[in-house]
Amino acid sequence: MALPAGMGGLALNSVALCHQLTTLERSKLEQCLGEVPEAHIKQVEAGVLLALGIEF
């Protein structure tokens, strides 16, 4: 899922790799850099569900 520079505070064009999931503790996150619009969050969620083989 492509995320263009400027969206959510991104400095460069980026890609959400929905098939490469990992977990981490919230305490490891130092600061919020910005917010991704809801429409893009929904697309990332759909990509994650697809990668996990979960029907939506």
PDB file of N, CA and C in Angstrom:
ATOM      1  N   MET A   1       0.853  -1.160   0.000  1.00  0.00           N
ATOM      2  CA  MET A   1       0.000   0.000   0.000  1.00  0.00           C
ATOM      3  C   MET A   1       0.904   1.230   0.000  1.00  0.00           C
ATOM      4  N   ALA A   2       0.792   2.045  -1.014  1.00  0.00           N
ATOM      5  CA  ALA A   2       1.621   3.243  -1.152  1.00  0.00           C
ATOM      6  C   ALA A   2       1.132   4.353  -0.230  1.00  0.00           C
ATOM      7  N   LEU A   3       2.068   5.002   0.433  1.00  0.00           N
ATOM      8  CA  LEU A   3       1.795   6.154   1.292  1.00  0.00           C
ATOM      9  C   LEU A   3       2.695   7.288   0.807  1.00  0.00           C
ATOM     10  N   PRO A   4       2.127   8.313   0.200  1.00  0.00           N
ATOM     11  CA  PRO A   4       2.948   9.383  -0.368  1.00  0.00           C
ATOM     12  C   PRO A   4       3.604  10.268   0.692  1.00  0.00           C
ATOM     13  N   ALA A   5       4.719  10.857   0.329  1.00  0.00           N
ATOM     14  CA  ALA A   5       5.400  11.806   1.220  1.00  0.00           C
ATOM     15  C   ALA A   5       4.412  12.889   1.633  1.00  0.00           C
ATOM     16  N   GLY A   6       4.512  13.316   2.873  1.00  0.00           N
ATOM     17  CA  GLY A   6       3.632  14.352   3.392  1.00  0.00           C
ATOM     18  C   GLY A   6       2.447  13.787   4.152  1.00  0.00           C
ATOM     19  N   MET A   7       1.993  12.586   3.778  1.00  0.00           N
ATOM     20  CA  MET A   7       0.867  11.976   4.475  1.00  0.00           C
ATOM     21  C   MET A   7       1.300  11.529   5.862  1.00  0.00           C
ATOM     22  N   GLY A   8       0.591  11.947   6.866  1.00  0.00           N
ATOM     23  CA  GLY A   8       0.891  11.509   8.222  1.00  0.00           C
ATOM     24  C   GLY A   8       2.269  11.897   8.705  1.00  0.00           C
ATOM     25  N   GLY A   9       2.866  12.907   8.107  1.00  0.00           N
ATOM     26  CA  GLY A   9       4.186  13.349   8.535  1.00  0.00           C
ATOM     27  C   GLY A   9       5.342  12.606   7.881  1.00  0.00           C
ATOM     28  N   LEU A  10       5.065  11.783   6.861  1.00  0.00           N
ATOM     29  CA  LEU A  10       6.135  11.050   6.181  1.00  0.00           C
ATOM     30  C   LEU A  10       7.016  12.000   5.380  1.00  0.00           C
ATOM     31  N   ALA A  11       8.316  11.846   5.514  1.00  0.00           N
ATOM     32  CA  ALA A  11       9.253  12.693   4.773  1.00  0.00           C
ATOM     33  C   ALA A  11       9.445  12.190   3.344  1.00  0.00           C
ATOM     34  N   LEU A  12       9.292  10.888   3.139  1.00  0.00           N
ATOM     35  CA  LEU A  12       9.520  10.265   1.829  1.00  0.00           C
ATOM     36  C   LEU A  12       8.321   9.417   1.429  1.00  0.00           C
ATOM     37  N   ASN A  13       8.180   9.160   0.129  1.00  0.00           N
ATOM     38  CA  ASN A  13       7.192   8.188  -0.314  1.00  0.00           C
ATOM     39  C   ASN A  13       7.493   6.872   0.391  1.00  0.00           C
ATOM     40  N   SER A  14       6.458   6.208   0.878  1.00  0.00           N
ATOM     41  CA  SER A  14       6.648   4.989   1.662  1.00  0.00           C
ATOM     42  C   SER A  14       5.662   3.919   1.224  1.00  0.00           C
ATOM     43  N   VAL A  15       5.865   2.706   1.745  1.00  0.00           N
ATOM     44  CA  VAL A  15       4.983   1.584   1.443  1.00  0.00           C
ATOM     45  C   VAL A  15       4.682   0.853   2.742  1.00  0.00           C
ATOM     46  N   ALA A  16       3.397   0.576   2.985  1.00  0.00           N
ATOM     47  CA  ALA A  16       3.001  -0.261   4.118  1.00  0.00           C
ATOM     48  C   ALA A  16       3.070  -1.709   3.646  1.00  0.00           C
ATOM     49  N   LEU A  17       3.942  -2.495   4.237  1.00  0.00           N
ATOM     50  CA  LEU A  17       4.112  -3.898   3.854  1.00  0.00           C
ATOM     51  C   LEU A  17       3.147  -4.742   4.683  1.00  0.00           C
ATOM     52  N   CYS A  18       1.937  -4.873   4.186  1.00  0.00           N
ATOM     53  CA  CYS A  18       0.856  -5.526   4.930  1.00  0.00           C
ATOM     54  C   CYS A  18       1.132  -6.998   5.203  1.00  0.00           C
ATOM     55  N   HIS A  19       2.003  -7.612   4.443  1.00  0.00           N
ATOM     56  CA  HIS A  19       2.318  -9.028   4.612  1.00  0.00           C
ATOM     57  C   HIS A  19       3.486  -9.258   5.578  1.00  0.00           C
ATOM     58  N   GLN A  20       4.108  -8.191   6.057  1.00  0.00           N
ATOM     59  CA  GLN A  20       5.224  -8.325   6.995  1.00  0.00           C
ATOM     60  C   GLN A  20       4.810  -7.739   8.341  1.00  0.00           C
ATOM     61  N   LEU A  21       4.092  -8.539   9.118  1.00  0.00           N
ATOM     62  CA  LEU A  21       3.566  -8.071  10.395  1.00  0.00           C
ATOM     63  C   LEU A  21       4.548  -8.331  11.522  1.00  0.00           C
ATOM     64  N   THR A  22       4.530  -7.444  12.493  1.00  0.00           N
ATOM     65  CA  THR A  22       5.313  -7.628  13.705  1.00  0.00           C
ATOM     66  C   THR A  22       4.573  -6.943  14.846  1.00  0.00           C
ATOM     67  N   THR A  23       4.938  -7.257  16.047  1.00  0.00           N
ATOM     68  CA  THR A  23       4.324  -6.615  17.208  1.00  0.00           C
ATOM     69  C   THR A  23       5.403  -5.927  18.030  1.00  0.00           C
ATOM     70  N   LEU A  24       4.991  -4.926  18.779  1.00  0.00           N
ATOM     71  CA  LEU A  24       5.896  -4.274  19.713  1.00  0.00           C
ATOM     72  C   LEU A  24       5.084  -3.631  20.825  1.00  0.00           C
ATOM     73  N   GLU A  25       5.737  -3.408  21.932  1.00  0.00           N
ATOM     74  CA  GLU A  25       5.088  -2.783  23.078  1.00  0.00           C
ATOM     75  C   GLU A  25       4.892  -1.293  22.811  1.00  0.00           C
ATOM     76  N   ARG A  26       3.758  -0.759  23.260  1.00  0.00           N
ATOM     77  CA  ARG A  26       3.501   0.674  23.091  1.00  0.00           C
ATOM     78  C   ARG A  26       4.597   1.516  23.740  1.00  0.00           C
ATOM     79  N   SER A  27       5.195   1.016  24.804  1.00  0.00           N
ATOM     80  CA  SER A  27       6.238   1.770  25.499  1.00  0.00           C
ATOM     81  C   SER A  27       7.476   1.981  24.621  1.00  0.00           C
ATOM     82  N   LYS A  28       7.618   1.185  23.567  1.00  0.00           N
ATOM     83  CA  LYS A  28       8.757   1.331  22.655  1.00  0.00           C
ATOM     84  C   LYS A  28       8.567   2.495  21.680  1.00  0.00           C
ATOM     85  N   LEU A  29       7.325   2.960  21.539  1.00  0.00           N
ATOM     86  CA  LEU A  29       7.033   4.083  20.646  1.00  0.00           C
ATOM     87  C   LEU A  29       7.368   5.379  21.368  1.00  0.00           C
ATOM     88  N   GLU A  30       8.197   6.197  20.769  1.00  0.00           N
ATOM     89  CA  GLU A  30       8.660   7.410  21.428  1.00  0.00           C
ATOM     90  C   GLU A  30       7.744   8.601  21.213  1.00  0.00           C
ATOM     91  N   GLN A  31       7.246   8.782  19.985  1.00  0.00           N
ATOM     92  CA  GLN A  31       6.386   9.932  19.722  1.00  0.00           C
ATOM     93  C   GLN A  31       5.507   9.664  18.514  1.00  0.00           C
ATOM     94  N   CYS A  32       4.401  10.376  18.440  1.00  0.00           N
ATOM     95  CA  CYS A  32       3.511  10.302  17.290  1.00  0.00           C
ATOM     96  C   CYS A  32       4.018  11.295  16.249  1.00  0.00           C
ATOM     97  N   LEU A  33       4.216  10.821  15.030  1.00  0.00           N
ATOM     98  CA  LEU A  33       4.734  11.688  13.974  1.00  0.00           C
ATOM     99  C   LEU A  33       3.632  12.289  13.120  1.00  0.00           C
ATOM    100  N   GLY A  34       2.435  11.732  13.186  1.00  0.00           N
ATOM    101  CA  GLY A  34       1.318  12.243  12.396  1.00  0.00           C
ATOM    102  C   GLY A  34       0.211  11.215  12.310  1.00  0.00           C
ATOM    103  N   GLU A  35      -0.797  11.519  11.502  1.00  0.00           N
ATOM    104  CA  GLU A  35      -1.934  10.625  11.333  1.00  0.00           C
ATOM    105  C   GLU A  35      -2.153  10.333   9.854  1.00  0.00           C
ATOM    106  N   VAL A  36      -2.487   9.090   9.569  1.00  0.00           N
ATOM    107  CA  VAL A  36      -2.821   8.672   8.211  1.00  0.00           C
ATOM    108  C   VAL A  36      -4.332   8.790   8.065  1.00  0.00           C
ATOM    109  N   PRO A  37      -4.810   9.337   6.949  1.00  0.00           N
ATOM    110  CA  PRO A  37      -6.254   9.477   6.751  1.00  0.00           C
ATOM    111  C   PRO A  37      -6.992   8.135   6.852  1.00  0.00           C
ATOM    112  N   GLU A  38      -8.226   8.192   7.337  1.00  0.00           N
ATOM    113  CA  GLU A  38      -9.046   6.995   7.556  1.00  0.00           C
ATOM    114  C   GLU A  38      -9.146   6.117   6.305  1.00  0.00           C
ATOM    115  N   ALA A  39      -9.289   6.714   5.139  1.00  0.00           N
ATOM    116  CA  ALA A  39      -9.415   5.931   3.901  1.00  0.00           C
ATOM    117  C   ALA A  39      -8.181   5.060   3.672  1.00  0.00           C
ATOM    118  N   HIS A  40      -7.005   5.583   3.971  1.00  0.00           N
ATOM    119  CA  HIS A  40      -5.775   4.806   3.799  1.00  0.00           C
ATOM    120  C   HIS A  40      -5.644   3.743   4.891  1.00  0.00           C
ATOM    121  N   ILE A  41      -6.089   4.059   6.105  1.00  0.00           N
ATOM    122  CA  ILE A  41      -6.070   3.066   7.186  1.00  0.00           C
ATOM    123  C   ILE A  41      -6.923   1.867   6.788  1.00  0.00           C
ATOM    124  N   LYS A  42      -8.093   2.123   6.214  1.00  0.00           N
ATOM    125  CA  LYS A  42      -8.987   1.038   5.785  1.00  0.00           C
ATOM    126  C   LYS A  42      -8.312   0.171   4.720  1.00  0.00           C
ATOM    127  N   GLN A  43      -7.560   0.774   3.814  1.00  0.00           N
ATOM    128  CA  GLN A  43      -6.858   0.011   2.780  1.00  0.00           C
ATOM    129  C   GLN A  43      -5.748  -0.843   3.392  1.00  0.00           C
ATOM    130  N   VAL A  44      -5.041  -0.300   4.369  1.00  0.00           N
ATOM    131  CA  VAL A  44      -3.995  -1.067   5.051  1.00  0.00           C
ATOM    132  C   VAL A  44      -4.635  -2.219   5.823  1.00  0.00           C
ATOM    133  N   GLU A  45      -5.739  -1.957   6.522  1.00  0.00           N
ATOM    134  CA  GLU A  45      -6.442  -3.016   7.253  1.00  0.00           C
ATOM    135  C   GLU A  45      -6.860  -4.140   6.308  1.00  0.00           C
ATOM    136  N   ALA A  46      -7.392  -3.782   5.147  1.00  0.00           N
ATOM    137  CA  ALA A  46      -7.803  -4.790   4.168  1.00  0.00           C
ATOM    138  C   ALA A  46      -6.602  -5.608   3.703  1.00  0.00           C
ATOM    139  N   GLY A  47      -5.469  -4.963   3.506  1.00  0.00           N
ATOM    140  CA  GLY A  47      -4.255  -5.671   3.106  1.00  0.00           C
ATOM    141  C   GLY A  47      -3.764  -6.630   4.172  1.00  0.00           C
ATOM    142  N   VAL A  48      -3.856  -6.234   5.428  1.00  0.00           N
ATOM    143  CA  VAL A  48      -3.443  -7.102   6.538  1.00  0.00           C
ATOM    144  C   VAL A  48      -4.372  -8.313   6.620  1.00  0.00           C
ATOM    145  N   LEU A  49      -5.679  -8.084   6.526  1.00  0.00           N
ATOM    146  CA  LEU A  49      -6.636  -9.193   6.571  1.00  0.00           C
ATOM    147  C   LEU A  49      -6.392 -10.168   5.424  1.00  0.00           C
ATOM    148  N   LEU A  50      -6.118  -9.642   4.246  1.00  0.00           N
ATOM    149  CA  LEU A  50      -5.820 -10.482   3.089  1.00  0.00           C
ATOM    150  C   LEU A  50      -4.557 -11.310   3.341  1.00  0.00           C
ATOM    151  N   ALA A  51      -3.530 -10.677   3.883  1.00  0.00           N
ATOM    152  CA  ALA A  51      -2.269 -11.372   4.166  1.00  0.00           C
ATOM    153  C   ALA A  51      -2.460 -12.481   5.195  1.00  0.00           C
ATOM    154  N   LEU A  52      -3.390 -12.288   6.122  1.00  0.00           N
ATOM    155  CA  LEU A  52      -3.659 -13.288   7.158  1.00  0.00           C
ATOM    156  C   LEU A  52      -4.671 -14.336   6.709  1.00  0.00           C
ATOM    157  N   GLY A  53      -5.238 -14.146   5.525  1.00  0.00           N
ATOM    158  CA  GLY A  53      -6.223 -15.101   5.027  1.00  0.00           C
ATOM    159  C   GLY A  53      -7.572 -14.981   5.703  1.00  0.00           C
ATOM    160  N   ILE A  54      -7.886 -13.790   6.203  1.00  0.00           N
ATOM    161  CA  ILE A  54      -9.158 -13.546   6.884  1.00  0.00           C
ATOM    162  C   ILE A  54     -10.101 -12.860   5.907  1.00  0.00           C
ATOM    163  N   GLU A  55     -11.289 -13.443   5.733  1.00  0.00           N
ATOM    164  CA  GLU A  55     -12.273 -12.841   4.830  1.00  0.00           C
ATOM    165  C   GLU A  55     -12.885 -11.614   5.480  1.00  0.00           C
ATOM    166  N   PHE A  56     -13.144 -10.598   4.676  1.00  0.00           N
ATOM    167  CA  PHE A  56     -13.762  -9.378   5.190  1.00  0.00           C
ATOM    168  C   PHE A  56     -14.859  -8.931   4.283  1.00  0.00           C
TER     169      PHE A  56
END
